[in-house]
């Protein structure tokens, strides 16, 4: 793989044949809660298998805000998605993120009230262009919450084996 070197992260998860099977291989880091948080990285999905109509998924990156929920970037058999879990808005990326090519990804969170409202926003930048934007719930703004970044593969079955590489990770938080 062109980008991988001794400082890259390569993740593998086994085939998860049961509907409640889980497996993960992730790098995790806690951050102070800040009005602006971004996580950028290069990603290469080497192989994946999603049984048709089975509902399995693999989370590639997330920012979890304790029990309040989190922002997730994930793949399913129908495509690549970005959004707020467990009950926020999720959108399918309009640009395909195919197997076998490097992609530049950046998750950006504006975790502060915007436009006179209470919610912030989260958006995903893919290869330099904003692909999707979703509202970021006001509950994520609590200073008592330390967001946790997870980068790698966290699969929930049924899914087949999954392999991906991550490189050039950059994390920013502040005003």
XYZ file of N, CA and C in Angstrom:
525
model
N 0.841 -1.173 0.000
C 0.000 0.000 0.000
C 0.886 1.235 0.000
N 0.596 2.155 -0.853
C 1.472 3.299 -1.080
C 1.723 4.141 0.169
N 0.712 4.380 1.004
C 0.874 5.276 2.145
C 1.410 4.596 3.390
N 1.241 3.294 3.514
C 1.597 2.631 4.768
C 3.090 2.611 4.993
N 3.476 2.897 6.209
C 4.855 2.836 6.641
C 4.839 2.395 8.104
N 5.952 2.380 8.783
C 5.924 1.924 10.175
C 5.022 2.747 11.093
N 4.590 3.932 10.661
C 3.760 4.768 11.505
C 2.286 4.705 11.140
N 1.905 3.884 10.164
C 0.511 3.738 9.781
C -0.220 2.791 10.725
N -1.535 2.752 10.634
C -2.376 1.873 11.429
C -3.121 0.962 10.473
N -2.914 -0.339 10.602
C -3.634 -1.299 9.773
C -4.557 -2.082 10.687
N -5.820 -2.197 10.300
C -6.798 -2.873 11.145
C -7.473 -3.995 10.379
N -7.764 -5.058 11.097
C -8.478 -6.206 10.550
C -9.545 -6.617 11.552
N -10.722 -6.966 11.056
C -11.714 -7.611 11.904
C -12.124 -8.894 11.204
N -12.428 -9.935 11.976
C -12.814 -11.208 11.371
C -14.240 -11.152 10.846
N -14.620 -12.177 10.101
C -16.011 -12.296 9.666
C -16.894 -12.436 10.904
N -17.980 -11.696 10.932
C -18.926 -11.727 12.049
C -20.238 -12.278 11.513
N -20.472 -13.549 11.713
C -21.618 -14.191 11.080
C -22.904 -14.051 11.873
N -22.825 -13.825 13.174
C -24.028 -13.672 13.982
C -24.510 -12.238 13.988
N -25.814 -12.050 14.148
C -26.347 -10.688 14.125
C -25.910 -9.876 15.331
N -25.485 -10.530 16.404
C -25.042 -9.771 17.571
C -23.532 -9.841 17.769
N -22.808 -10.356 16.787
C -21.355 -10.455 16.896
C -20.714 -9.085 16.739
N -19.661 -8.830 17.530
C -18.923 -7.574 17.455
C -17.436 -7.868 17.476
N -16.656 -7.036 16.794
C -15.200 -7.111 16.854
C -14.659 -5.726 16.545
N -13.526 -5.379 17.158
C -12.952 -4.069 16.862
C -11.444 -4.102 16.962
N -10.847 -3.190 16.225
C -9.411 -2.972 16.241
C -9.234 -1.476 16.045
N -9.115 -0.729 17.154
C -9.133 0.729 17.067
C -8.038 1.370 17.907
N -7.704 2.585 17.513
C -6.837 3.473 18.275
C -7.770 4.473 18.949
N -7.616 4.701 20.261
C -8.517 5.598 20.969
C -7.745 6.658 21.738
N -8.350 7.861 21.816
C -7.735 8.973 22.549
C -8.838 9.860 23.113
N -8.686 10.243 24.381
C -9.604 11.199 25.002
C -9.080 12.611 24.788
N -10.010 13.552 24.585
C -9.675 14.965 24.396
C -10.454 15.815 25.389
N -9.974 17.035 25.667
C -10.829 17.963 26.402
C -11.967 18.408 25.476
N -13.132 18.671 26.050
C -14.233 19.150 25.222
C -13.911 20.578 24.786
N -14.067 20.855 23.513
C -13.704 22.160 22.952
C -14.757 22.587 21.932
N -14.859 23.906 21.663
C -15.820 24.383 20.671
C -15.553 23.859 19.260
N -14.289 23.530 18.966
C -13.931 23.018 17.642
C -13.057 21.784 17.812
N -13.452 20.722 17.131
C -12.676 19.484 17.144
C -12.625 18.972 15.712
N -11.436 18.565 15.270
C -11.352 17.922 13.953
C -10.386 16.746 14.028
N -10.719 15.725 13.267
C -9.887 14.535 13.145
C -9.734 14.272 11.656
N -8.504 14.365 11.171
C -8.234 14.112 9.761
C -7.334 12.904 9.605
N -7.490 12.184 8.497
C -6.669 11.000 8.253
C -6.782 10.574 6.797
N -5.840 9.777 6.376
C -5.891 9.107 5.082
C -6.408 7.692 5.352
N -7.266 7.179 4.476
C -7.866 5.870 4.694
C -7.843 5.055 3.405
N -7.546 3.773 3.559
C -7.535 2.837 2.440
C -8.298 1.593 2.879
N -9.457 1.336 2.271
C -10.199 0.111 2.565
C -9.711 -0.945 1.592
N -9.060 -1.973 2.151
C -8.472 -3.024 1.322
C -9.493 -4.094 0.955
N -10.301 -4.512 1.919
C -11.317 -5.526 1.625
C -12.467 -5.413 2.614
N -13.658 -5.768 2.141
C -14.854 -5.767 2.974
C -15.883 -6.691 2.341
N -16.810 -7.149 3.162
C -17.910 -7.965 2.655
C -19.123 -7.720 3.537
N -20.217 -7.281 2.913
C -21.466 -7.051 3.624
C -22.537 -7.939 3.005
N -23.027 -8.951 3.722
C -24.100 -9.785 3.183
C -25.321 -8.921 2.856
N -25.909 -9.123 1.697
C -27.025 -8.309 1.215
C -28.207 -8.383 2.186
N -28.710 -7.214 2.546
C -29.907 -7.112 3.369
C -29.773 -7.565 4.812
N -28.561 -7.710 5.312
C -28.373 -8.234 6.663
C -28.173 -7.160 7.732
N -27.889 -5.918 7.357
C -27.820 -4.829 8.324
C -26.520 -4.664 9.084
N -25.467 -5.387 8.733
C -24.189 -5.217 9.418
C -23.522 -3.905 9.027
N -22.583 -3.454 9.860
C -21.860 -2.216 9.569
C -20.495 -2.238 10.230
N -19.602 -1.352 9.752
C -18.277 -1.179 10.346
C -18.066 0.315 10.574
N -17.852 0.711 11.835
C -17.538 2.103 12.157
C -16.048 2.304 11.913
N -15.705 3.316 11.111
C -14.313 3.615 10.774
C -13.715 4.670 11.696
N -14.523 5.622 12.107
C -14.064 6.684 13.008
C -15.270 7.201 13.784
N -15.023 7.588 15.030
C -16.108 8.151 15.831
C -15.547 9.104 16.877
N -16.405 10.014 17.311
C -16.133 10.886 18.453
C -17.297 10.675 19.406
N -17.046 9.979 20.509
C -18.098 9.644 21.467
C -18.127 10.662 22.598
N -19.334 11.099 22.945
C -19.549 12.059 24.021
C -20.302 11.371 25.158
N -19.656 10.412 25.800
C -20.240 9.672 26.924
C -21.622 9.139 26.562
N -22.560 9.246 27.501
C -23.916 8.739 27.293
C -24.739 9.622 26.354
N -24.255 10.828 26.040
C -24.995 11.738 25.162
C -25.045 11.232 23.725
N -24.092 10.401 23.322
C -24.049 9.886 21.953
C -22.716 10.188 21.311
N -22.709 10.262 19.992
C -21.462 10.521 19.298
C -21.661 10.775 17.819
N -20.570 11.110 17.169
C -20.543 11.333 15.727
C -19.812 10.145 15.120
N -20.397 9.539 14.078
C -19.815 8.324 13.507
C -19.652 8.424 11.994
N -18.594 7.787 11.502
C -18.288 7.641 10.080
C -18.210 6.136 9.867
N -19.110 5.582 9.052
C -19.206 4.130 8.971
C -19.610 3.643 7.582
N -19.408 2.323 7.368
C -19.742 1.679 6.097
C -20.785 0.594 6.325
N -21.675 0.462 5.343
C -22.664 -0.615 5.315
C -22.649 -1.199 3.909
N -23.488 -2.178 3.674
C -23.606 -2.737 2.336
C -24.153 -1.748 1.326
N -24.816 -0.683 1.802
C -25.395 0.298 0.879
C -24.529 1.534 0.678
N -23.380 1.618 1.348
C -22.505 2.768 1.141
C -21.834 3.241 2.414
N -21.293 4.464 2.342
C -20.572 5.071 3.455
C -21.434 6.192 4.027
N -21.502 6.270 5.357
C -22.413 7.167 6.049
C -21.673 8.013 7.082
N -22.296 9.153 7.450
C -21.777 10.045 8.484
C -22.971 10.596 9.244
N -22.871 10.674 10.565
C -23.983 11.240 11.303
C -23.825 11.145 12.796
N -24.928 11.422 13.486
C -24.968 11.451 14.942
C -25.732 10.229 15.443
N -25.151 9.536 16.418
C -25.793 8.366 17.012
C -26.034 8.648 18.497
N -27.009 8.058 19.135
C -27.864 7.036 18.565
C -29.096 7.579 17.856
N -29.490 8.829 18.111
C -30.784 9.264 17.575
C -30.727 10.521 16.721
N -29.556 10.905 16.257
C -29.464 12.105 15.427
C -29.573 11.789 13.947
N -29.319 12.794 13.149
C -29.405 12.656 11.697
C -28.173 11.947 11.148
N -28.391 11.043 10.185
C -27.305 10.344 9.494
C -27.543 10.480 7.998
N -26.449 10.693 7.267
C -26.569 10.872 5.819
C -25.577 9.984 5.087
N -26.041 9.444 3.977
C -25.163 8.667 3.104
C -24.318 9.643 2.300
N -23.024 9.353 2.175
C -22.148 10.220 1.394
C -22.550 10.165 -0.076
N -22.648 11.326 -0.738
C -23.017 11.339 -2.151
C -21.872 10.906 -3.063
N -20.666 10.818 -2.507
C -19.476 10.444 -3.275
C -19.085 9.031 -2.863
N -18.917 8.103 -3.809
C -18.520 6.749 -3.425
C -17.135 6.723 -2.773
N -16.997 5.874 -1.763
C -15.713 5.636 -1.115
C -15.407 4.168 -1.383
N -14.773 3.919 -2.516
C -14.587 2.548 -2.971
C -13.457 1.807 -2.286
N -13.504 0.505 -2.432
C -12.431 -0.365 -1.962
C -11.253 -0.200 -2.911
N -10.042 -0.119 -2.354
C -8.847 -0.101 -3.186
C -8.307 1.256 -3.571
N -8.751 2.330 -2.899
C -8.170 3.643 -3.191
C -8.050 4.440 -1.896
N -6.985 5.247 -1.801
C -6.778 6.099 -0.638
C -7.743 7.268 -0.690
N -8.304 7.631 0.450
C -9.189 8.779 0.580
C -8.707 9.649 1.728
N -8.799 10.949 1.536
C -8.504 11.914 2.587
C -9.825 12.238 3.283
N -9.872 12.038 4.602
C -11.107 12.210 5.370
C -10.842 13.169 6.529
N -11.792 14.057 6.790
C -11.707 14.921 7.972
C -13.106 15.059 8.564
N -13.220 14.721 9.842
C -14.457 14.936 10.591
C -14.283 16.237 11.363
N -15.197 17.189 11.171
C -15.094 18.498 11.822
C -16.349 18.733 12.656
N -16.148 19.102 13.917
C -17.261 19.390 14.814
C -17.176 20.832 15.280
N -18.257 21.565 15.099
C -18.401 22.909 15.664
C -19.355 22.737 16.843
N -18.773 22.465 17.997
C -19.519 22.070 19.184
C -19.887 23.286 20.033
N -20.640 24.177 19.428
C -21.060 25.417 20.067
C -22.351 25.871 19.381
N -23.220 26.630 20.060
C -24.455 27.077 19.411
C -24.162 27.901 18.154
N -24.934 27.641 17.105
C -24.761 28.358 15.838
C -26.058 29.020 15.410
N -25.964 30.101 14.694
C -27.107 30.784 14.080
C -28.244 31.075 15.058
N -27.910 31.468 16.291
C -28.931 31.826 17.261
C -29.650 30.643 17.884
N -29.301 29.428 17.505
C -29.926 28.236 18.085
C -29.073 27.665 19.197
N -29.362 26.427 19.576
C -28.598 25.780 20.645
C -27.642 24.713 20.114
N -27.920 24.184 18.926
C -27.112 23.095 18.378
C -25.902 23.602 17.611
N -24.899 22.738 17.514
C -23.743 22.995 16.668
C -23.912 22.240 15.360
N -22.779 21.926 14.707
C -22.854 21.138 13.477
C -21.611 20.266 13.358
N -21.771 19.189 12.613
C -20.661 18.302 12.294
C -20.671 18.113 10.790
N -19.486 18.100 10.203
C -19.438 17.826 8.771
C -18.249 16.947 8.445
N -18.362 16.273 7.313
C -17.324 15.369 6.855
C -16.751 15.912 5.557
N -15.430 16.068 5.538
C -14.717 16.522 4.344
C -14.067 15.293 3.716
N -14.349 15.057 2.444
C -13.800 13.913 1.723
C -13.013 14.431 0.529
N -11.730 14.108 0.497
C -10.836 14.558 -0.578
C -10.930 16.064 -0.812
N -11.006 16.837 0.287
C -10.963 18.293 0.211
C -12.291 19.001 0.053
N -13.400 18.272 -0.107
C -14.714 18.898 -0.275
C -15.667 18.424 0.816
N -16.515 19.336 1.297
C -17.508 18.945 2.295
C -18.505 18.006 1.630
N -18.614 16.789 2.173
C -19.509 15.781 1.603
C -20.894 15.839 2.242
N -20.961 15.952 3.573
C -22.242 16.018 4.282
C -22.094 16.858 5.549
N -23.218 17.453 5.969
C -23.288 18.228 7.207
C -24.520 17.774 7.976
N -24.380 17.625 9.301
C -25.505 17.238 10.156
C -25.499 18.103 11.413
N -26.678 18.315 12.035
C -26.726 19.056 13.294
C -26.018 18.283 14.409
N -25.354 19.007 15.305
C -24.661 18.423 16.448
C -25.434 18.822 17.709
N -26.010 17.859 18.424
C -26.880 18.180 19.563
C -26.197 19.020 20.640
N -26.965 19.922 21.233
C -26.460 20.785 22.302
C -25.955 19.971 23.492
N -26.472 18.759 23.691
C -26.044 17.911 24.814
C -24.556 17.594 24.755
N -23.944 17.670 23.579
C -22.518 17.368 23.428
C -21.632 18.507 23.940
N -22.207 19.675 24.241
C -21.424 20.851 24.616
C -21.022 20.889 26.083
N -21.472 19.965 26.889
C -21.163 19.964 28.319
C -19.662 19.872 28.555
N -19.142 20.794 29.359
C -17.705 20.803 29.660
C -17.287 19.571 30.459
N -18.252 18.903 31.096
C -17.940 17.718 31.897
C -17.666 16.486 31.029
N -17.983 16.551 29.757
C -17.798 15.408 28.861
C -16.438 15.504 28.178
N -15.651 14.447 28.259
C -14.385 14.357 27.521
C -14.616 13.473 26.302
N -14.650 14.042 25.101
C -14.901 13.220 23.922
C -13.787 12.194 23.700
N -14.173 11.016 23.208
C -13.215 9.952 22.916
C -13.207 9.689 21.413
N -12.035 9.838 20.823
C -11.859 9.526 19.405
C -11.535 8.045 19.280
N -12.189 7.370 18.355
C -11.848 5.994 17.991
C -11.587 5.986 16.496
N -10.461 5.430 16.114
C -10.089 5.347 14.706
C -9.679 3.913 14.429
N -10.288 3.304 13.434
C -9.996 1.912 13.114
C -11.234 1.238 12.581
N -11.464 0.008 12.972
C -12.634 -0.737 12.512
C -13.337 -1.349 13.706
N -14.610 -1.003 13.870
C -15.452 -1.599 14.902
C -16.682 -2.134 14.188
N -16.745 -3.439 14.011
C -17.811 -4.050 13.228
C -18.880 -4.687 14.079
N -20.110 -4.643 13.566
C -21.241 -5.344 14.158
C -21.864 -6.190 13.065
N -21.983 -7.477 13.321
C -22.428 -8.430 12.311
C -23.910 -8.374 12.032
N -24.267 -9.063 10.964
C -23.374 -9.894 10.167
C -22.602 -9.100 9.111
N -21.300 -9.238 9.125
C -20.410 -8.696 8.093
C -19.295 -9.707 7.864
N -18.684 -9.625 6.683
C -17.528 -10.462 6.405
C -16.274 -9.829 6.976
N -15.136 -10.424 6.678
C -13.858 -9.880 7.136
C -13.668 -8.474 6.567
N -13.017 -7.610 7.339
C -12.806 -6.217 6.939
C -11.350 -5.868 7.188
N -10.725 -5.194 6.223
C -9.324 -4.773 6.373
C -9.174 -3.361 5.818
N -8.525 -2.493 6.610
C -8.302 -1.109 6.185
C -7.004 -0.593 6.790
N -6.457 0.448 6.177
C -5.269 1.129 6.691
C -5.592 2.603 6.889
N -5.002 3.181 7.937
C -5.158 4.597 8.248
C -3.768 5.193 8.382
N -3.605 6.421 7.915
C -2.297 7.060 7.947
C -2.483 8.564 8.094
N -1.409 9.259 8.419
C -1.386 10.726 8.489
C -2.522 11.282 9.350
N -2.662 10.769 10.555
C -3.723 11.206 11.460
C -3.357 12.560 12.061
N -4.304 13.501 12.020
C -4.116 14.832 12.606
C -5.345 15.164 13.442
N -5.125 15.543 14.698
C -6.214 15.873 15.613
C -6.048 17.323 16.056
N -7.146 18.080 16.017
C -7.137 19.471 16.470
C -8.310 19.671 17.424
N -8.096 20.430 18.477
C -9.194 20.861 19.333
C -8.836 22.231 19.899
N -9.825 23.065 20.047
C -9.608 24.415 20.554
C -10.754 25.317 20.161
N -10.470 26.628 20.120
C -11.508 27.617 19.780
C -11.663 27.807 18.295
